[in-house]
Short mmCIF file of C-alpha atoms in Angstrom, two decimals:
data_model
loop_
_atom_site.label_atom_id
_atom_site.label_comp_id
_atom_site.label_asym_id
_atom_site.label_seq_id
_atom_site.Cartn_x
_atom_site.Cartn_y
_atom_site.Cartn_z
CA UNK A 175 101.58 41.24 171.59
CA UNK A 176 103.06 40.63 174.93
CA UNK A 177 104.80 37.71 176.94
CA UNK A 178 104.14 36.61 180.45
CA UNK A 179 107.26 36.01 182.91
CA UNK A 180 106.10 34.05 186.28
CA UNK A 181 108.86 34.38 188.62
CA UNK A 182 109.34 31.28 191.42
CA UNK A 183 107.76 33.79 194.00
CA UNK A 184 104.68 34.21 191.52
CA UNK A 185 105.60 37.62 190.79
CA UNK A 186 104.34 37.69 187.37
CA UNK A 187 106.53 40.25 184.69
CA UNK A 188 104.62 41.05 181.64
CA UNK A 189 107.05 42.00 178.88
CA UNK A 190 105.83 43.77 175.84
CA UNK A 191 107.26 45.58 173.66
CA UNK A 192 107.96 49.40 173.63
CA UNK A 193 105.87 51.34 171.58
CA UNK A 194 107.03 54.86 170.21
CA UNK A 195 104.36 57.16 168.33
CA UNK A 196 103.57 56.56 165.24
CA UNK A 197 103.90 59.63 163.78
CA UNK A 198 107.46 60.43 165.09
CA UNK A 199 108.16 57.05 163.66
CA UNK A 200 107.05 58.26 160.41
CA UNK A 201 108.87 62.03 160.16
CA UNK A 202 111.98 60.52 161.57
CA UNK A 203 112.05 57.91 158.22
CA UNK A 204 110.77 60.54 156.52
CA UNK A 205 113.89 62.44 157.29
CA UNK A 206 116.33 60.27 157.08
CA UNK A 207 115.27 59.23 153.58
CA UNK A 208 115.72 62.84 152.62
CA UNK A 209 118.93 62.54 153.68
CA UNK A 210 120.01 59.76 152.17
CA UNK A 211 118.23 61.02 148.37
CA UNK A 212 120.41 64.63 148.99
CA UNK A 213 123.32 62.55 149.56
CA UNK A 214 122.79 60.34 146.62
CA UNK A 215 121.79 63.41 144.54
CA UNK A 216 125.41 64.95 145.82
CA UNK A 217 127.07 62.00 144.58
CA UNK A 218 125.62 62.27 141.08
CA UNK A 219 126.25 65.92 141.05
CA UNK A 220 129.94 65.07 141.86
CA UNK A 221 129.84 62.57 138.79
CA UNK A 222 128.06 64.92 136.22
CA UNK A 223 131.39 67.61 136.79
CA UNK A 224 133.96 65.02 136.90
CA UNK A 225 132.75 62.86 134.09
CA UNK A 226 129.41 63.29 132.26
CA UNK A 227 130.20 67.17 131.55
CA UNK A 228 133.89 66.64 131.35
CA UNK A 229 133.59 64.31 128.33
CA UNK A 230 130.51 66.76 126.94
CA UNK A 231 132.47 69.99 126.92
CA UNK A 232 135.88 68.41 126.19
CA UNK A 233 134.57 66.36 122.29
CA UNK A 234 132.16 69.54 121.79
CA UNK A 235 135.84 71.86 122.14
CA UNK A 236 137.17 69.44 120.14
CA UNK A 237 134.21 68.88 117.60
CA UNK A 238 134.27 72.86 116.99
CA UNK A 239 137.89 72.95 116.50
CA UNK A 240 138.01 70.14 114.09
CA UNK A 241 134.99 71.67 111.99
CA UNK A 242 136.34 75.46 112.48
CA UNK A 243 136.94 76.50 108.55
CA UNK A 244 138.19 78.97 106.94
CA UNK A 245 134.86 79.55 105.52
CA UNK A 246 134.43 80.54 109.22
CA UNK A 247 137.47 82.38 109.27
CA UNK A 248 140.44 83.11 112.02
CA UNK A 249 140.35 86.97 112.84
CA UNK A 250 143.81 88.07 111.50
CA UNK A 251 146.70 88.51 114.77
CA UNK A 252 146.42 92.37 113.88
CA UNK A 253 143.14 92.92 113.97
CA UNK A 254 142.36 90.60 116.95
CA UNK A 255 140.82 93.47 119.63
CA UNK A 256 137.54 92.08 121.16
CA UNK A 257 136.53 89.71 123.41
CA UNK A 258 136.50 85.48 122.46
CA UNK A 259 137.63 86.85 118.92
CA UNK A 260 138.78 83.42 117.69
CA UNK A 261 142.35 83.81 116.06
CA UNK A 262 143.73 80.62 116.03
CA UNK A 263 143.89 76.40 116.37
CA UNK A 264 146.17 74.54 118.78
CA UNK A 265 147.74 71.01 118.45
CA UNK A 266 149.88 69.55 120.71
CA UNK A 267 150.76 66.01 120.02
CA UNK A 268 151.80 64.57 123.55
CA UNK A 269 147.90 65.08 124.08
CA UNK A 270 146.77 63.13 122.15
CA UNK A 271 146.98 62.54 117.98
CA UNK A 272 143.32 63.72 117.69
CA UNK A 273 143.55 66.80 120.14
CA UNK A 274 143.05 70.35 119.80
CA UNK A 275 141.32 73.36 120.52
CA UNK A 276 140.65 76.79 119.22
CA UNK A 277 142.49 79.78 120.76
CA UNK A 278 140.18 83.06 121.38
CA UNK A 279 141.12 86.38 123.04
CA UNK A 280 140.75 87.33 126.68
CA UNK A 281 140.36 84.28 129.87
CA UNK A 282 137.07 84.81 130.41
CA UNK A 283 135.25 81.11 131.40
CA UNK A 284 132.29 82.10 129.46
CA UNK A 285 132.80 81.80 126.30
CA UNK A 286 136.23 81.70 126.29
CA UNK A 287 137.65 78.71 128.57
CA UNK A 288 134.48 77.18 128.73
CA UNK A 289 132.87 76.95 125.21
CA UNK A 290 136.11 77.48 123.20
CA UNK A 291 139.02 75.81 124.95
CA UNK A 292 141.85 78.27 125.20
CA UNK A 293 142.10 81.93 125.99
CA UNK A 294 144.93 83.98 124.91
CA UNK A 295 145.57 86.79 128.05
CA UNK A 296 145.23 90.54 126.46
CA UNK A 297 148.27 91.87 128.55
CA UNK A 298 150.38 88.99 126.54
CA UNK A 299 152.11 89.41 123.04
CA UNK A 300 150.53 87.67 119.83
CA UNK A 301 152.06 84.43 118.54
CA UNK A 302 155.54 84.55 117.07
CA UNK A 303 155.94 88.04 118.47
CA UNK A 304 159.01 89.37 120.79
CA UNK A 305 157.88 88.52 124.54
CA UNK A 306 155.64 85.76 125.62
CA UNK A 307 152.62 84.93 124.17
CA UNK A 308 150.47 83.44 127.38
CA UNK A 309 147.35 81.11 126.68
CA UNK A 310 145.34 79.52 129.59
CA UNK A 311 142.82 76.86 129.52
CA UNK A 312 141.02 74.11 131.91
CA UNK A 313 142.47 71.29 133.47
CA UNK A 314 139.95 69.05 135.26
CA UNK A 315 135.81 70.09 134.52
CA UNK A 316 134.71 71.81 131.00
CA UNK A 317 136.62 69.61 128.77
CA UNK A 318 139.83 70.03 130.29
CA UNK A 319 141.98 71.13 127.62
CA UNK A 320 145.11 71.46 129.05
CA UNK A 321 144.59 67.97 131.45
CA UNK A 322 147.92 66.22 130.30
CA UNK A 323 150.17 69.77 130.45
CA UNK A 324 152.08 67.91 133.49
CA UNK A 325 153.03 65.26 130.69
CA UNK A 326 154.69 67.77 128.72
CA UNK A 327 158.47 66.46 127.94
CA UNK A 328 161.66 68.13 126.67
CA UNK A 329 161.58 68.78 123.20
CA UNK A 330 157.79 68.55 122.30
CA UNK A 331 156.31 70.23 119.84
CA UNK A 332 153.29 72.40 119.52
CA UNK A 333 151.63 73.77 117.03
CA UNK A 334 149.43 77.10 116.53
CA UNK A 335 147.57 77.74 113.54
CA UNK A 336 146.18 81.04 112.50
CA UNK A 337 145.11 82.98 109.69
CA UNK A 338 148.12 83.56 107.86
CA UNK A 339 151.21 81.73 109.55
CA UNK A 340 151.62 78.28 111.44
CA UNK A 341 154.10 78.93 114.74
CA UNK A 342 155.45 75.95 116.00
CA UNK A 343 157.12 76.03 119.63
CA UNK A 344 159.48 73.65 121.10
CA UNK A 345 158.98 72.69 125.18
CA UNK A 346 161.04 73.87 127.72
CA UNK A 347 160.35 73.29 131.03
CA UNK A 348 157.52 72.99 133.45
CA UNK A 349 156.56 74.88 136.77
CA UNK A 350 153.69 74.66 139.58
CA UNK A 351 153.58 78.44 140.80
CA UNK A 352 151.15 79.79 143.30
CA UNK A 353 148.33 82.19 142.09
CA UNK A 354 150.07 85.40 142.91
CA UNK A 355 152.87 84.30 140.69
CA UNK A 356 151.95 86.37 137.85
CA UNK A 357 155.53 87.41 136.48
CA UNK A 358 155.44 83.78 135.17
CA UNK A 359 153.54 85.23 132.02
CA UNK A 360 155.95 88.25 131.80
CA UNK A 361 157.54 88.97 128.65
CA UNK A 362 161.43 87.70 129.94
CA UNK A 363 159.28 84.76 132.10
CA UNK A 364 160.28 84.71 135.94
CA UNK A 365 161.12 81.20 137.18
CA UNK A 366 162.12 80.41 133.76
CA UNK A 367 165.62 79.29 133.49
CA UNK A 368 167.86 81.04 131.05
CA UNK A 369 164.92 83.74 130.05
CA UNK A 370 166.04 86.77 128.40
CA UNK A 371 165.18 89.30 126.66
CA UNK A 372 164.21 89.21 123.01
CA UNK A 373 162.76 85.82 122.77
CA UNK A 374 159.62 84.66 121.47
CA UNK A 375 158.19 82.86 124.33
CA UNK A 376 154.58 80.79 124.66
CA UNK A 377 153.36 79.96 128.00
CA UNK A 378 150.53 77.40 128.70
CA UNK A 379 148.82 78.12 132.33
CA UNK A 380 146.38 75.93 133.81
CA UNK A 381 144.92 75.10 137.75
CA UNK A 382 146.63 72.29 139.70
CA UNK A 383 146.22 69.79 140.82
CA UNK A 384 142.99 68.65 138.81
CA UNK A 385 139.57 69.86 140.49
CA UNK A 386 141.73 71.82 143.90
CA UNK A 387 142.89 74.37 141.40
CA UNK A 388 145.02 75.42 144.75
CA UNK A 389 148.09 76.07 142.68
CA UNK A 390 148.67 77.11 138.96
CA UNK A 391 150.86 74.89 136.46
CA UNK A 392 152.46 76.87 133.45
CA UNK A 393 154.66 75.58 130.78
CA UNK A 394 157.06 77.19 128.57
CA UNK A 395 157.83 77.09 125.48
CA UNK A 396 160.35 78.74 122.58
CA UNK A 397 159.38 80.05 119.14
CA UNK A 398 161.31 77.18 117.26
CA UNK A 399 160.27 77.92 113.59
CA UNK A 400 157.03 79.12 111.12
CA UNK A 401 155.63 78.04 108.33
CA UNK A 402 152.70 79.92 105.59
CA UNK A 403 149.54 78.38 106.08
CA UNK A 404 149.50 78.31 102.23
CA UNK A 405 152.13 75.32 102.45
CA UNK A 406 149.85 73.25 104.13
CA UNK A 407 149.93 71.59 107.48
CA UNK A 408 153.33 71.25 108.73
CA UNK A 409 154.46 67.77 107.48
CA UNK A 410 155.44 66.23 110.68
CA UNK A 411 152.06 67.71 112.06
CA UNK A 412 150.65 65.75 109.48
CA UNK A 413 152.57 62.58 110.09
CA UNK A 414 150.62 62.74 113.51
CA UNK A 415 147.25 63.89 113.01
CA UNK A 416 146.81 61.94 109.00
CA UNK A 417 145.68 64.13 106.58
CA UNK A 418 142.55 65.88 108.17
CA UNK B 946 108.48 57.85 151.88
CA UNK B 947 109.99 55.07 149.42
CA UNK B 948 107.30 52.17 151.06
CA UNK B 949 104.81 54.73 150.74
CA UNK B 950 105.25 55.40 147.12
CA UNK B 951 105.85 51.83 146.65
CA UNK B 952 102.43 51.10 148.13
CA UNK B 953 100.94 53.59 145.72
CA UNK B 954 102.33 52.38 142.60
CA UNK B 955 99.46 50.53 140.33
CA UNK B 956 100.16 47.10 139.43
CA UNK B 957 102.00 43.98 140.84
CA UNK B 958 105.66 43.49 141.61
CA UNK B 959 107.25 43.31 138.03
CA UNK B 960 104.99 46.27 136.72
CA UNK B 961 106.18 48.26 140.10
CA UNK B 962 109.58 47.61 139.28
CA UNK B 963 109.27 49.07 135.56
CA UNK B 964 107.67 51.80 136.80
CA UNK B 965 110.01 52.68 139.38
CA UNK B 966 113.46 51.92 136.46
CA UNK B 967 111.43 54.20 134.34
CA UNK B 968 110.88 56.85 137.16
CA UNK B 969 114.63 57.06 137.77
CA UNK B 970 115.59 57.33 134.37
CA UNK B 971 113.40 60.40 133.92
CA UNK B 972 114.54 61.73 137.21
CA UNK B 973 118.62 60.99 135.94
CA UNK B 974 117.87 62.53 132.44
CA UNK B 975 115.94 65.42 134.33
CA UNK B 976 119.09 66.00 136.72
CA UNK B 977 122.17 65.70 134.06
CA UNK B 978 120.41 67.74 131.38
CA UNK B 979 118.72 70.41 133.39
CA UNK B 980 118.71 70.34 136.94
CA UNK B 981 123.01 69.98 137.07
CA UNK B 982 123.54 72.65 134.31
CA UNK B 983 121.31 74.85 136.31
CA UNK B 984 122.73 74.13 139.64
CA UNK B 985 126.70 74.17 137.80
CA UNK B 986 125.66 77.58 137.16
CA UNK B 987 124.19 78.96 140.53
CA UNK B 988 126.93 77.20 143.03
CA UNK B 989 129.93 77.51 140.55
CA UNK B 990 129.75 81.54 138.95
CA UNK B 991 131.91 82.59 135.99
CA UNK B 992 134.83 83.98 137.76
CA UNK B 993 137.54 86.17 135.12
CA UNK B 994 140.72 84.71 137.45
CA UNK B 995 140.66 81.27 138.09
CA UNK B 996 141.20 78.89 135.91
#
């Protein structure tokens, strides 16, 4: 397919146009169609963290938690000594009337933080005990317990079942810390103000912000009363979470 | 690629088109349920520190 061109002079131009090998033609779409399926494929990876297995880990945390009975039994705080030994269930309100999570020894992702929820860190104290008892869990991908711990406010309440004894723990204050901050789980807290001695501290660590996971965020709390677990659910746990 | 698989799909337009919404909901299912817990594992190992 061409066109003809007579100039005045009748210099004739033929124009056609150019033709490039086929086959280059070809690898070059080829290509370039790879490209854009990776990038798509990227793009659905990004979704399947941030969403689809978000959501998937976070109601199955939830699920087990809810269903956890005493048929299946919390290890008693004394005898707690391996590795994801489950000892105890976790409610905090502000996150939500339907949330919580089991609590299980050691911060290991697998199967602590990401099958269970929450890990309790060995070095720490048990709950209710002189010191700080430290717990870590999640905040953006495997259900990301602790998601809302930035929306912690002054005088919340958590709750911590276990075998024998419900602890609840009234909110202090909250801190983003680098990584190497570690005292922040010490038994008199650094960067905690008013710490001291002889306390009965919880601390709730998660990464920050969601997904960079640059910095850690930690929240503290004070041992503000307990309760048998043969009374029952503490009554203005139950007010909040009905009668399950 | 795409025109050439396009080409070699049986059928006319509308039957091409089913075939191709049923392709990619295989391939999704395929991905989320396997291929992304697979690949969650490989690029993102169980570390003990960071949470």
């Amino acid at each position: 397919m061409s066109d003809i061109q007579e100039l005045p002079d009748g210099t004739r131009i033929i124009w056609a146009p150019i033709v490039k090998p086929k086959r280059f033609a070809f690898a070059t779409q080829v290509f370039g169609e790879i490209l854009l399926t990776a990038g798509v494929i990227l793009m659905l990876f990004v979704g399947y963290k941030t969403l689809f297995q978000d959501n998937l880990v976070g109601n199955q945390q939830s699920d087990f938690a809810k269903n956890f009975t005493e048929r299946d039994g919390f290890v008693p705080l004394a005898e707690v000594a391996n590795d994801a030994d489950i000892f105890g269930r976790m409610y905090v309100p502000r996150f939500g009337e339907s949330w919580t999570r089991l609590i299980a020894e050691g911060t290991r992702w697998h199967p602590v933080l990401n099958e269970i929820g929450i890990g309790h860190y060995v070095n720490t104290v048990m709950p209710g005990e002189v010191g700080n008892f430290a717990i870590a869990a999640h905040r953006g991908g495997f259900g990301g317990a602790f998601r809302d711990i930035d929306k912690l406010t002054r005088g919340d309440l958590v709750y911590i079942e276990t075998k024998e004894t419900w602890f609840i723990y009234k909110f202090l204050e909250t801190e983003v810390v680098l990584p190497t901050d570690v005292g922040v789980i010490a038994t008199v807290p650094e960067k905690l103000d008013g710490a001291t001695y002889g306390s009965r501290y919880l601390t709730m660590t998660s990464c920050t912000p969601i997904f960079i996971n640059t910095e850690r965020i930690v929240s503290w709390f004070e041992l503000e009363r307990t309760q048998s677990t043969a009374a029952g659910m503490p009554r203005d746990l139950k007010i909040v979470v009905g009668s399950r | 690629m795409y025109s050439w698989l396009w080409r070699k799909l049986p059928g006319n337009r509308i039957q091409k088109i089913l075939q191709v919404a049923l392709i990619t909901a295989v391939a999704l299912v395929a991905m989320y349920f396997f291929v992304f817990p697979w690949l969650d594992e490989v690029v993102f190992p169980e570390t003990n520190t960071e949470i």
